Short mmCIF file of C-alpha atoms in Angstrom, two decimals:
data_model
loop_
_atom_site.label_atom_id
_atom_site.label_comp_id
_atom_site.label_asym_id
_atom_site.label_seq_id
_atom_site.Cartn_x
_atom_site.Cartn_y
_atom_site.Cartn_z
CA MET A 18 54.03 33.15 41.17
CA ILE A 19 55.89 34.37 44.28
CA SER A 20 53.85 37.57 44.59
CA PHE A 21 50.68 35.54 44.08
CA ALA A 22 51.78 33.15 46.84
CA LYS A 23 52.43 36.03 49.24
CA LYS A 24 48.93 37.40 48.72
CA ILE A 25 47.28 34.03 49.18
CA PHE A 26 49.28 32.73 52.10
CA ASN A 27 49.32 35.50 54.67
CA SER A 28 47.91 33.20 57.37
CA LYS A 29 50.26 31.47 59.77
CA LYS A 30 49.34 28.09 58.37
CA SER A 31 48.98 27.98 54.61
CA VAL A 32 47.91 24.88 52.82
CA LEU A 33 51.30 24.82 51.19
CA GLN A 34 52.97 24.68 54.58
CA ILE A 35 50.52 22.05 55.70
CA SER A 36 51.17 19.92 52.63
CA LEU A 37 54.89 20.30 53.13
CA SER A 38 54.75 19.45 56.81
CA VAL A 39 53.11 16.13 55.95
CA PHE A 40 55.85 15.38 53.45
CA LYS A 41 58.44 16.22 56.14
CA ILE A 42 57.40 13.18 58.31
CA ALA A 43 59.25 10.91 55.95
CA LYS A 44 62.45 12.77 56.61
CA THR A 45 62.83 11.64 60.58
CA ILE A 46 63.94 8.02 59.72
CA LYS A 47 65.07 8.78 55.94
CA VAL A 48 62.60 6.58 54.18
CA LEU A 49 61.27 9.37 51.95
CA VAL A 50 62.66 7.37 49.04
CA VAL A 51 59.98 4.78 49.57
CA TYR A 52 57.13 7.31 49.36
CA CYS A 53 57.52 8.12 45.66
CA LEU A 54 54.72 7.13 43.33
CA LEU A 55 55.54 4.63 40.62
CA ILE A 56 54.23 3.50 37.27
CA SER A 57 53.71 -0.16 36.50
CA THR A 58 50.86 -0.98 34.14
CA GLN A 59 50.47 -1.80 30.46
CA CYS A 60 49.67 1.06 28.09
CA THR A 61 49.16 0.74 24.38
CA ALA A 62 48.15 4.29 23.39
CA ASN A 63 50.50 5.40 20.63
CA ASN A 64 53.95 6.37 21.99
CA PHE A 65 52.97 5.32 25.53
CA ASP A 66 54.40 1.83 25.20
CA PHE A 67 55.11 0.16 28.51
CA THR A 68 57.14 -2.69 27.07
CA PRO A 69 57.96 -5.89 29.01
CA ASN A 70 61.51 -4.60 29.27
CA LEU A 71 60.29 -1.33 30.84
CA GLN A 72 58.04 -3.24 33.22
CA LYS A 73 61.09 -5.22 34.33
CA ALA A 74 63.02 -1.96 34.75
CA TYR A 75 60.18 -0.59 36.90
CA SER A 76 60.30 -3.70 39.07
CA GLU A 77 64.07 -3.42 39.52
CA ILE A 78 63.98 0.28 40.39
CA PHE A 79 61.08 -0.23 42.79
CA LYS A 80 63.18 -2.86 44.57
CA LEU A 81 66.06 -0.32 44.62
CA LYS A 82 68.15 -2.31 42.17
CA ILE A 83 69.00 0.94 40.44
CA HIS A 84 71.96 -0.24 38.33
CA SER A 85 70.11 -3.13 36.69
CA GLY A 86 67.07 -0.90 36.22
CA ARG A 87 69.16 1.67 34.36
CA GLU A 88 70.69 -1.04 32.17
CA LEU A 89 67.21 -2.07 31.07
CA LEU A 90 66.18 1.53 30.43
CA ALA A 91 69.19 2.05 28.17
CA LYS A 92 67.68 -0.43 25.68
CA GLU A 93 64.53 1.63 25.16
CA ALA A 94 63.68 4.45 22.76
CA PRO A 95 64.66 7.81 24.28
CA ASN A 96 61.24 9.43 23.70
CA ASN A 97 59.16 6.70 25.37
CA PRO A 98 57.31 8.50 28.23
CA PHE A 99 57.63 5.47 30.51
CA LYS A 100 61.39 5.47 30.05
CA ILE A 101 61.49 9.20 30.80
CA TYR A 102 59.41 8.67 33.94
CA LEU A 103 61.51 5.77 35.23
CA GLU A 104 64.75 7.67 34.61
CA ASP A 105 63.31 10.45 36.74
CA TYR A 106 62.37 8.00 39.46
CA ALA A 107 65.85 6.45 39.50
CA ASP A 108 67.42 9.92 39.69
CA MET A 109 65.14 10.84 42.58
CA VAL A 110 66.09 7.74 44.56
CA GLU A 111 69.79 8.43 44.17
CA LEU A 112 69.46 12.14 44.99
CA LEU A 113 67.43 11.52 48.13
CA ASN A 114 69.81 8.80 49.24
CA SER A 115 73.04 10.70 48.60
CA GLU A 116 71.99 14.33 49.18
CA ASN A 117 74.73 15.18 46.70
CA GLN A 118 74.47 18.94 46.11
CA LYS A 119 76.49 18.84 42.87
CA ALA A 120 74.29 16.06 41.46
CA TYR A 121 71.20 18.06 42.45
CA GLN A 122 72.44 21.12 40.55
CA LYS A 123 73.27 18.92 37.57
CA PHE A 124 69.76 17.45 37.40
CA LEU A 125 67.78 20.65 38.06
CA ASP A 126 66.99 21.18 34.37
CA LYS A 127 65.78 17.62 33.97
CA GLU A 128 62.39 18.30 35.57
CA ASP A 129 61.13 20.74 32.94
CA GLU A 130 62.81 18.86 30.12
CA ARG A 131 61.11 15.60 31.03
CA LEU A 132 57.74 17.22 31.67
CA GLU A 133 57.81 18.84 28.23
CA LEU A 134 58.69 15.58 26.49
CA ILE A 135 55.78 13.76 28.13
CA GLU A 136 53.34 16.63 27.56
CA GLU A 137 54.13 16.50 23.84
CA SER A 138 53.19 12.81 23.74
CA GLU A 139 49.73 11.43 22.97
CA LYS A 140 47.29 13.94 24.55
CA LYS A 141 44.41 11.47 24.71
CA SER A 142 46.27 9.01 26.89
CA PRO A 143 45.50 9.09 30.64
CA TYR A 144 49.23 8.61 31.18
CA ASN A 145 50.03 12.05 29.79
CA ARG A 146 48.81 13.90 32.88
CA PHE A 147 49.50 11.06 35.26
CA LEU A 148 53.22 10.73 34.48
CA ARG A 149 53.66 14.49 34.63
CA ALA A 150 51.98 14.58 38.04
CA GLU A 151 54.25 11.82 39.30
CA ILE A 152 57.35 13.69 38.17
CA LYS A 153 56.02 16.80 39.90
CA LEU A 154 55.73 14.79 43.13
CA HIS A 155 59.22 13.35 42.69
CA TRP A 156 60.65 16.83 42.48
CA ALA A 157 58.58 18.03 45.43
CA LEU A 158 60.40 15.47 47.57
CA ILE A 159 63.77 16.37 46.08
CA LYS A 160 63.24 20.11 46.60
CA ILE A 161 62.19 19.60 50.20
CA ARG A 162 65.33 17.57 50.86
CA PHE A 163 67.54 20.30 49.39
CA GLY A 164 65.79 23.12 51.24
CA HIS A 165 63.52 24.60 48.55
CA GLU A 166 60.17 24.18 50.29
CA ILE A 167 58.17 26.91 48.55
CA LYS A 168 59.10 25.54 45.14
CA ALA A 169 58.19 22.07 46.36
CA SER A 170 54.76 23.30 47.45
CA TYR A 171 54.03 24.52 43.92
CA ASN A 172 54.91 21.05 42.65
CA VAL A 173 52.38 19.49 45.00
CA ILE A 174 49.59 21.82 43.86
CA GLN A 175 50.40 21.29 40.18
CA ALA A 176 50.48 17.51 40.63
CA TYR A 177 47.10 17.60 42.38
CA ARG A 178 45.52 19.60 39.56
CA LEU A 179 46.87 17.26 36.90
CA LEU A 180 45.55 14.23 38.76
CA GLU A 181 42.13 15.80 39.39
CA GLU A 182 41.77 16.69 35.73
CA ASN A 183 42.82 13.19 34.76
CA GLN A 184 40.27 11.72 37.15
CA GLN A 185 37.48 13.67 35.48
CA LEU A 186 38.57 12.62 32.00
CA PHE A 187 39.35 8.98 32.88
CA PRO A 188 37.35 8.05 36.03
CA ASN A 189 38.23 4.34 35.79
CA PHE A 190 41.97 4.89 35.47
CA LEU A 191 43.39 3.03 38.49
CA PRO A 192 46.77 4.76 38.80
CA ASN A 193 44.93 7.98 39.65
CA GLN A 194 43.20 6.21 42.55
CA LYS A 195 46.60 5.50 44.08
CA SER A 196 48.23 8.89 43.60
CA LEU A 197 45.17 11.06 44.17
CA GLY A 198 44.30 8.93 47.19
CA CYS A 199 47.61 9.85 48.83
CA LEU A 200 47.06 13.55 48.19
CA HIS A 201 43.45 13.43 49.40
CA VAL A 202 44.64 12.01 52.71
CA LEU A 203 47.19 14.81 53.05
CA ILE A 204 44.65 17.49 52.12
CA GLY A 205 42.16 15.89 54.48
CA SER A 206 44.61 16.29 57.35
CA VAL A 207 44.06 20.06 57.28
CA PRO A 208 41.82 21.10 60.22
CA GLU A 209 38.37 22.51 59.50
CA ASN A 210 39.21 26.09 60.47
CA GLN A 211 41.92 26.17 57.81
CA LYS A 212 39.96 24.52 54.99
CA TRP A 213 39.27 27.91 53.43
CA ILE A 214 42.91 28.12 52.37
CA SER A 215 42.90 24.81 50.53
CA ASN A 216 39.48 25.60 49.04
CA LEU A 217 40.77 28.97 47.85
CA ILE A 218 43.43 27.38 45.67
CA GLY A 219 41.26 24.43 44.66
CA LEU A 220 42.64 21.61 46.83
CA ARG A 221 39.81 19.37 48.03
CA GLY A 222 39.66 15.91 49.56
CA ASN A 223 39.37 14.06 52.85
CA ILE A 224 41.03 11.20 54.67
CA GLN A 225 38.28 8.64 54.16
CA GLN A 226 38.07 9.46 50.48
CA GLY A 227 41.80 9.01 50.10
CA LEU A 228 41.87 5.71 51.98
CA GLN A 229 38.97 4.39 49.91
CA GLU A 230 40.81 5.30 46.71
CA LEU A 231 43.92 3.53 47.92
CA GLN A 232 41.82 0.52 48.88
CA LYS A 233 40.39 0.34 45.36
CA ALA A 234 43.85 0.52 43.84
CA SER A 235 45.13 -2.16 46.22
CA LYS A 236 42.88 -4.74 44.53
CA ASP A 237 44.54 -4.23 41.16
CA ASN A 238 46.90 -7.02 40.12
CA ILE A 239 49.61 -4.57 39.07
CA TRP A 240 49.05 -1.47 41.18
CA GLY A 241 47.93 -3.28 44.31
CA LEU A 242 51.40 -3.63 45.82
CA GLU A 243 52.19 0.05 45.51
CA ALA A 244 48.80 1.11 46.84
CA LYS A 245 49.28 -1.10 49.91
CA PHE A 246 52.75 0.32 50.32
CA CYS A 247 51.39 3.89 50.30
CA THR A 248 48.58 2.97 52.70
CA ILE A 249 51.01 1.53 55.25
CA PHE A 250 53.20 4.61 55.00
CA ILE A 251 50.23 6.91 55.59
CA GLN A 252 48.95 4.83 58.51
CA ALA A 253 52.33 4.96 60.22
CA TYR A 254 53.28 8.57 59.59
CA VAL A 255 50.02 10.50 59.20
CA LEU A 256 47.27 8.50 60.90
CA LYS A 257 47.50 5.74 63.53
CA PHE A 258 49.36 2.46 63.34
CA ASP A 259 48.16 -0.62 65.22
CA SER A 260 48.74 -4.37 65.36
CA LYS A 261 46.45 -4.95 62.38
CA GLN A 262 48.51 -2.67 60.17
CA ASN A 263 51.66 -4.29 61.52
CA GLU A 264 50.49 -7.73 60.39
CA GLU A 265 49.54 -6.36 56.99
CA MET A 266 52.96 -4.84 56.45
CA LEU A 267 54.74 -8.05 57.50
CA GLN A 268 52.63 -9.95 55.00
CA LEU A 269 53.57 -7.43 52.33
CA LEU A 270 57.25 -8.14 52.87
CA GLU A 271 56.72 -11.88 53.03
CA ASN A 272 55.29 -11.69 49.52
CA GLN A 273 58.21 -9.51 48.35
CA PRO A 274 61.30 -10.79 50.23
CA ASP A 275 63.74 -9.32 47.68
CA ASN A 276 62.27 -5.82 47.83
CA LEU A 277 64.66 -3.52 49.71
CA ASN A 278 62.24 -0.61 49.28
CA ILE A 279 59.56 -2.36 51.33
CA SER A 280 62.15 -3.68 53.77
CA LEU A 281 63.46 -0.18 54.53
CA LEU A 282 59.97 1.11 55.22
CA LEU A 283 59.10 -1.78 57.52
CA ILE A 284 62.31 -1.50 59.54
CA ALA A 285 61.73 2.22 60.02
CA ILE A 286 58.13 1.72 61.12
CA SER A 287 59.11 -1.11 63.48
CA LEU A 288 61.62 1.15 65.23
CA LYS A 289 59.13 3.99 65.35
CA ASP A 290 56.44 1.70 66.80
CA ASN A 291 58.63 0.32 69.63
CA ARG A 292 59.08 -3.09 67.97
CA THR A 293 62.83 -3.50 68.40
CA GLU A 294 62.94 -7.29 68.15
CA GLN A 295 60.90 -7.15 64.97
CA ALA A 296 63.26 -4.53 63.54
CA ILE A 297 66.26 -6.74 64.36
CA GLU A 298 64.71 -9.69 62.52
CA LEU A 299 63.83 -7.51 59.54
CA LEU A 300 67.39 -6.19 59.40
CA LYS A 301 68.72 -9.75 59.33
CA LYS A 302 66.45 -10.63 56.41
CA SER A 303 66.89 -7.34 54.55
CA PRO A 304 68.41 -7.80 51.07
CA GLN A 305 71.69 -5.88 51.10
CA ASP A 306 73.98 -7.43 48.48
CA SER A 307 75.73 -5.52 45.70
CA VAL A 308 72.79 -5.60 43.26
CA TYR A 309 71.02 -3.03 45.44
CA LEU A 310 71.84 0.63 45.90
CA TYR A 311 73.67 1.06 49.21
CA PHE A 312 71.62 2.99 51.77
CA PRO A 313 73.64 4.45 54.68
CA ILE A 314 70.36 4.74 56.61
CA LEU A 315 70.63 1.01 57.29
CA GLU A 316 73.61 1.78 59.54
CA LEU A 317 71.40 4.06 61.61
CA TYR A 318 68.76 1.37 61.90
CA LYS A 319 71.38 -1.09 63.11
CA ALA A 320 72.70 1.47 65.58
CA GLU A 321 69.23 2.18 66.96
CA THR A 322 68.55 -1.49 67.66
CA GLN A 323 71.90 -1.81 69.46
CA LEU A 324 71.22 1.32 71.50
CA PHE A 325 67.84 -0.03 72.56
CA LYS A 326 69.46 -3.36 73.51
CA GLU A 327 72.04 -1.45 75.61
CA ASN A 328 74.87 -2.67 73.37
CA TYR A 329 76.45 0.76 73.32
CA SER A 330 79.82 -0.17 71.81
CA GLN A 331 78.13 -1.87 68.84
CA ALA A 332 75.82 1.11 68.45
CA ILE A 333 78.81 3.46 68.37
CA ALA A 334 80.40 1.43 65.58
CA SER A 335 77.26 1.67 63.43
CA TYR A 336 76.76 5.38 64.08
CA LEU A 337 80.36 6.05 63.02
CA THR A 338 79.86 3.95 59.88
CA TYR A 339 76.90 6.14 58.97
CA LEU A 340 78.99 9.29 59.35
CA ARG A 341 81.77 7.82 57.22
CA ASN A 342 79.51 6.65 54.41
CA PHE A 343 76.89 9.41 54.24
CA LYS A 344 77.97 12.70 52.70
CA GLY A 345 74.70 14.56 53.15
CA LYS A 346 73.24 16.45 56.12
CA THR A 347 70.16 14.55 57.32
CA PHE A 348 70.40 12.86 60.75
CA VAL A 349 73.99 14.02 61.25
CA LYS A 350 73.19 16.14 64.30
CA ASP A 351 71.07 13.32 65.73
CA THR A 352 73.91 10.84 65.14
CA TYR A 353 76.36 13.01 67.08
CA TYR A 354 73.80 13.27 69.87
CA LYS A 355 73.41 9.48 69.95
CA LEU A 356 77.22 9.05 70.01
CA PHE A 357 77.27 11.35 73.03
CA ILE A 358 74.55 9.29 74.70
CA CYS A 359 76.33 5.98 74.06
CA HIS A 360 79.68 7.17 75.45
CA TRP A 361 77.95 8.87 78.37
CA LEU A 362 76.07 5.71 79.31
CA LEU A 363 79.33 3.77 79.04
CA GLY A 364 80.77 6.14 81.63
CA ASP A 365 83.05 8.06 79.26
CA GLU A 366 81.61 11.53 79.74
CA LYS A 367 84.71 13.28 78.37
CA LYS A 368 84.54 11.53 75.01
CA GLY A 369 80.78 11.89 74.93
CA LYS A 370 81.04 15.67 75.25
CA LEU A 371 83.40 15.78 72.27
CA TYR A 372 80.56 14.43 70.12
CA LEU A 373 78.04 16.70 71.82
CA LEU A 374 80.08 19.75 70.84
CA LYS A 375 80.11 18.65 67.19
CA ILE A 376 76.33 19.00 66.88
CA ASN A 377 76.26 22.73 66.26
CA GLY A 378 78.49 22.81 63.20
CA ALA A 379 77.16 19.68 61.51
CA GLY A 380 74.26 18.64 59.29
CA SER A 381 70.92 20.41 59.01
CA ILE A 382 67.76 20.92 61.06
CA VAL A 383 65.24 19.68 58.51
CA ALA A 384 64.54 16.39 60.31
CA GLU A 385 62.81 16.68 63.67
CA SER A 386 65.38 14.44 65.35
CA ASP A 387 68.09 16.84 64.15
CA LYS A 388 66.10 19.78 65.52
CA ALA A 389 65.86 18.00 68.88
CA ALA A 390 69.61 17.35 68.89
CA GLN A 391 70.34 21.02 68.12
CA LYS A 392 68.01 22.15 70.89
CA PHE A 393 69.70 19.75 73.33
CA TYR A 394 73.10 21.21 72.38
CA GLU A 395 71.88 24.79 72.84
CA ASN A 396 70.40 24.00 76.25
CA PHE A 397 73.66 22.35 77.28
CA ILE A 398 75.71 25.38 76.20
CA LYS A 399 73.30 27.70 78.00
CA ASN A 400 72.87 25.75 81.23
CA GLY A 401 75.66 23.17 81.26
CA VAL A 402 73.15 20.51 82.29
CA LEU A 403 73.26 16.93 80.98
CA PRO A 404 70.12 14.77 80.84
CA ASN A 405 68.97 12.76 83.81
CA LYS A 406 70.25 9.20 83.34
CA THR A 407 67.22 7.67 85.04
CA LEU A 408 64.87 9.43 82.65
CA LEU A 409 67.07 8.59 79.69
CA LYS A 410 66.96 4.90 80.56
CA LEU A 411 63.16 5.09 80.94
CA ARG A 412 62.99 6.59 77.46
CA LEU A 413 65.23 3.88 76.00
CA LEU A 414 63.17 1.14 77.66
CA PHE A 415 60.03 2.62 76.10
CA ASP A 416 61.60 3.09 72.68
CA ALA A 417 62.82 -0.50 72.79
CA GLY A 418 59.31 -1.76 73.60
CA ASN A 419 60.30 -3.05 77.07
CA PHE A 420 57.15 -1.72 78.72
CA GLU A 421 57.02 -4.19 81.62
CA GLU A 422 60.63 -3.44 82.48
CA GLY A 423 59.78 0.25 82.29
CA LYS A 424 56.91 -0.28 84.70
CA LYS A 425 59.28 -1.92 87.18
CA GLU A 426 61.58 1.08 87.00
CA LEU A 427 58.64 3.45 87.50
CA ALA A 428 57.73 1.62 90.72
CA LYS A 429 61.02 2.83 92.19
CA LEU A 430 60.33 6.46 91.29
CA SER A 431 57.94 9.34 91.86
CA GLU A 432 57.77 12.96 90.79
CA LYS A 433 59.65 13.86 93.96
CA SER A 434 62.61 11.80 92.70
CA PHE A 435 63.41 14.73 90.40
CA LEU A 436 64.53 18.19 91.44
CA ASN A 437 63.29 20.51 88.69
CA ALA A 438 60.13 21.04 86.66
CA VAL A 439 61.46 19.86 83.30
CA GLU A 440 62.58 16.51 84.76
CA GLN A 441 59.28 16.15 86.62
CA ALA A 442 57.36 16.86 83.42
CA GLU A 443 59.41 14.32 81.50
CA PHE A 444 58.92 11.71 84.24
CA ASN A 445 55.15 12.11 84.02
CA TYR A 446 55.18 11.95 80.25
CA ARG A 447 57.37 8.83 80.18
CA ALA A 448 55.17 7.17 82.79
CA GLY A 449 52.05 8.05 80.83
CA ARG A 450 53.44 6.49 77.64
CA ILE A 451 54.47 3.28 79.39
CA PHE A 452 51.08 2.81 81.06
CA GLN A 453 49.33 3.70 77.80
CA LYS A 454 51.21 0.90 76.02
CA LEU A 455 50.27 -1.47 78.84
CA ASN A 456 46.62 -0.42 78.33
CA GLN A 457 46.38 0.93 81.88
CA LEU A 458 44.67 4.01 80.57
CA GLU A 459 43.43 5.65 83.78
CA LYS A 460 46.97 5.76 85.12
CA ALA A 461 48.22 7.04 81.78
CA ILE A 462 45.62 9.83 81.76
CA GLY A 463 46.72 11.04 85.18
CA PHE A 464 50.39 11.17 84.25
CA PHE A 465 49.71 12.92 80.92
CA LYS A 466 47.58 15.60 82.57
CA ARG A 467 50.26 16.21 85.16
CA ALA A 468 52.91 16.52 82.42
CA ILE A 469 50.76 19.18 80.74
CA THR A 470 50.35 21.12 83.99
CA LEU A 471 54.09 21.16 84.60
CA THR A 472 54.85 22.26 81.01
CA GLU A 473 52.24 24.98 80.47
CA GLU A 474 54.64 27.94 80.64
CA ASN A 475 57.48 26.35 78.67
CA ASP A 476 58.23 25.10 75.16
CA TRP A 477 59.11 21.54 76.21
CA TYR A 478 57.49 18.94 73.98
CA PHE A 479 56.03 16.92 76.88
CA ALA A 480 52.80 18.95 76.94
CA PRO A 481 51.87 18.74 73.22
CA THR A 482 52.79 15.07 73.03
CA SER A 483 50.82 14.33 76.20
CA ALA A 484 47.83 16.22 74.80
CA LEU A 485 48.05 14.23 71.56
CA GLN A 486 48.07 10.92 73.43
CA LEU A 487 45.16 12.02 75.63
CA GLY A 488 43.28 12.79 72.42
CA TYR A 489 43.95 9.27 71.18
CA ILE A 490 42.85 7.74 74.48
CA TYR A 491 39.55 9.65 74.57
CA GLN A 492 38.99 8.97 70.87
CA LYS A 493 39.45 5.26 71.53
CA ASN A 494 37.00 5.47 74.46
CA GLY A 495 34.39 7.18 72.27
CA ASP A 496 34.54 10.54 74.05
CA LYS A 497 34.72 12.79 70.98
CA GLU A 498 34.42 16.09 72.86
CA LYS A 499 37.37 15.41 75.14
CA ALA A 500 39.36 13.96 72.26
CA LYS A 501 38.69 17.13 70.24
CA ARG A 502 39.72 19.32 73.17
CA TYR A 503 43.08 17.59 73.60
CA PHE A 504 43.89 17.35 69.90
CA GLU A 505 43.24 21.09 69.62
CA LYS A 506 45.34 21.65 72.72
CA SER A 507 48.27 19.79 71.17
CA LEU A 508 48.02 22.10 68.14
CA ALA A 509 48.05 25.21 70.32
CA TYR A 510 51.67 24.84 71.41
CA LYS A 511 53.71 27.07 69.12
CA ARG A 512 57.36 26.16 69.69
CA HIS A 513 58.73 22.68 70.19
CA GLU A 514 61.01 20.41 68.22
CA TYR A 515 58.33 17.86 67.22
CA LYS A 516 55.69 20.35 66.13
CA THR A 517 55.46 19.13 62.53
CA SER A 518 54.70 15.49 63.28
CA ILE A 519 52.48 16.17 66.32
CA ASP A 520 50.45 18.80 64.46
CA ASN A 521 50.01 16.51 61.46
CA LYS A 522 48.69 13.67 63.59
CA ALA A 523 46.39 15.94 65.60
CA ARG A 524 44.96 17.50 62.42
CA ALA A 525 44.42 14.09 60.87
CA ALA A 526 42.62 12.85 63.98
CA LEU A 527 40.36 15.91 64.07
CA THR A 528 39.36 15.61 60.45
CA GLU A 529 38.86 11.86 60.88
CA MET A 530 36.33 12.65 63.62
CA GLY A 531 34.58 15.20 61.42
CA TYR A 532 35.92 18.41 62.93
#
């Protein structure tokens, strides 16, 4: 398989890498757990018996009540494929949440064992291929988290082929609409000039096809919740997220107030979409008692809201709680960076630098925020330069959603307020984002173009992100040619810390427009 992969994927961007890069979006806020594909419908074909007890177990595990879900599973026959699937799902949740390397090694053999047990079950049932595909996707996420990306890419391809075959054999089987819809969106995010790679290995699909499949599944009484869940995730992390999608996701939670899975996703999206007050309210309502699996990521969400509200001491407390309770590697570098920021803004530069110096020896650089923290550390060691506090406060105002306050701060500044090119580029980018959010698009366009000009010869992320936003602006205005030009421009930048997420969004936008 490895030699075959080397022959197929000599290009700089293989479809495997593209598929993996889409999966990596979930890792920046640690809600990958909520992206897994579940099983929740009645089946009566021979040994595929989705009993009421198993349906209850599914519901509990989906809500992240893992302990009670496992108790229900223990009452079922060991060879029931639905039990095997749900045990795999529960294991995946715990592995992704804990990042426990010993537990990962312990469960490695479970993938093949479970796949074989299901494959030996009733061959004529549509669940035979479907459940195997779902387990393949579970392990793709797990392998990515533990650094085995090539192996994960094989899982994605194998899952796709199982689902496609199942679709041909059972075209009215709704679960396939949900799972295949997600993969079709991801495959559809590949730009046109790289489609030959996905076609070569048999991966076909497009964004509209995938969204339509998810829409069909969303109307199902049982699968509808999960399909909506997947659609919201895709809108926020692959496509575009607007006020309409925001209302839809709030309604989803209102109908499922005891679902921590949905709550985690919505909090993460709210923070990502500059809706700090909404995130604070969601955190207050989030179910967090002892019946749920404890997620350290909640401490980071709390810390982020406090940072955006300029409550730095409270933010420090939550960041430290995350470090105490989480034994894995994801977001550790970013947390040390944020601890530096909080102490620095409180005026304690000495203590802040102690946390800054911890970045290099901690965590991993899988998540983009961790990559950014590592790059910040390396630049500091090389140049000894700390960030500009004025620009940092502009960024925090934007991240918090305080756009009018940000505009007031911008009125006091100009490009000449900053002494070097990187600060001038960042100023223009920050200004562009604030005016874009205020729908003052002509001003935003000017600032974004200036940020690109100042960044052309460097690997700062202000140029690719500005190009991406210009693409969105021109797309919104109906100017497809300019939108295409700027989306392609954002893809052209080779080295920056947010390349994965920016490239994914640019590719998705291009394919959405038919390029």
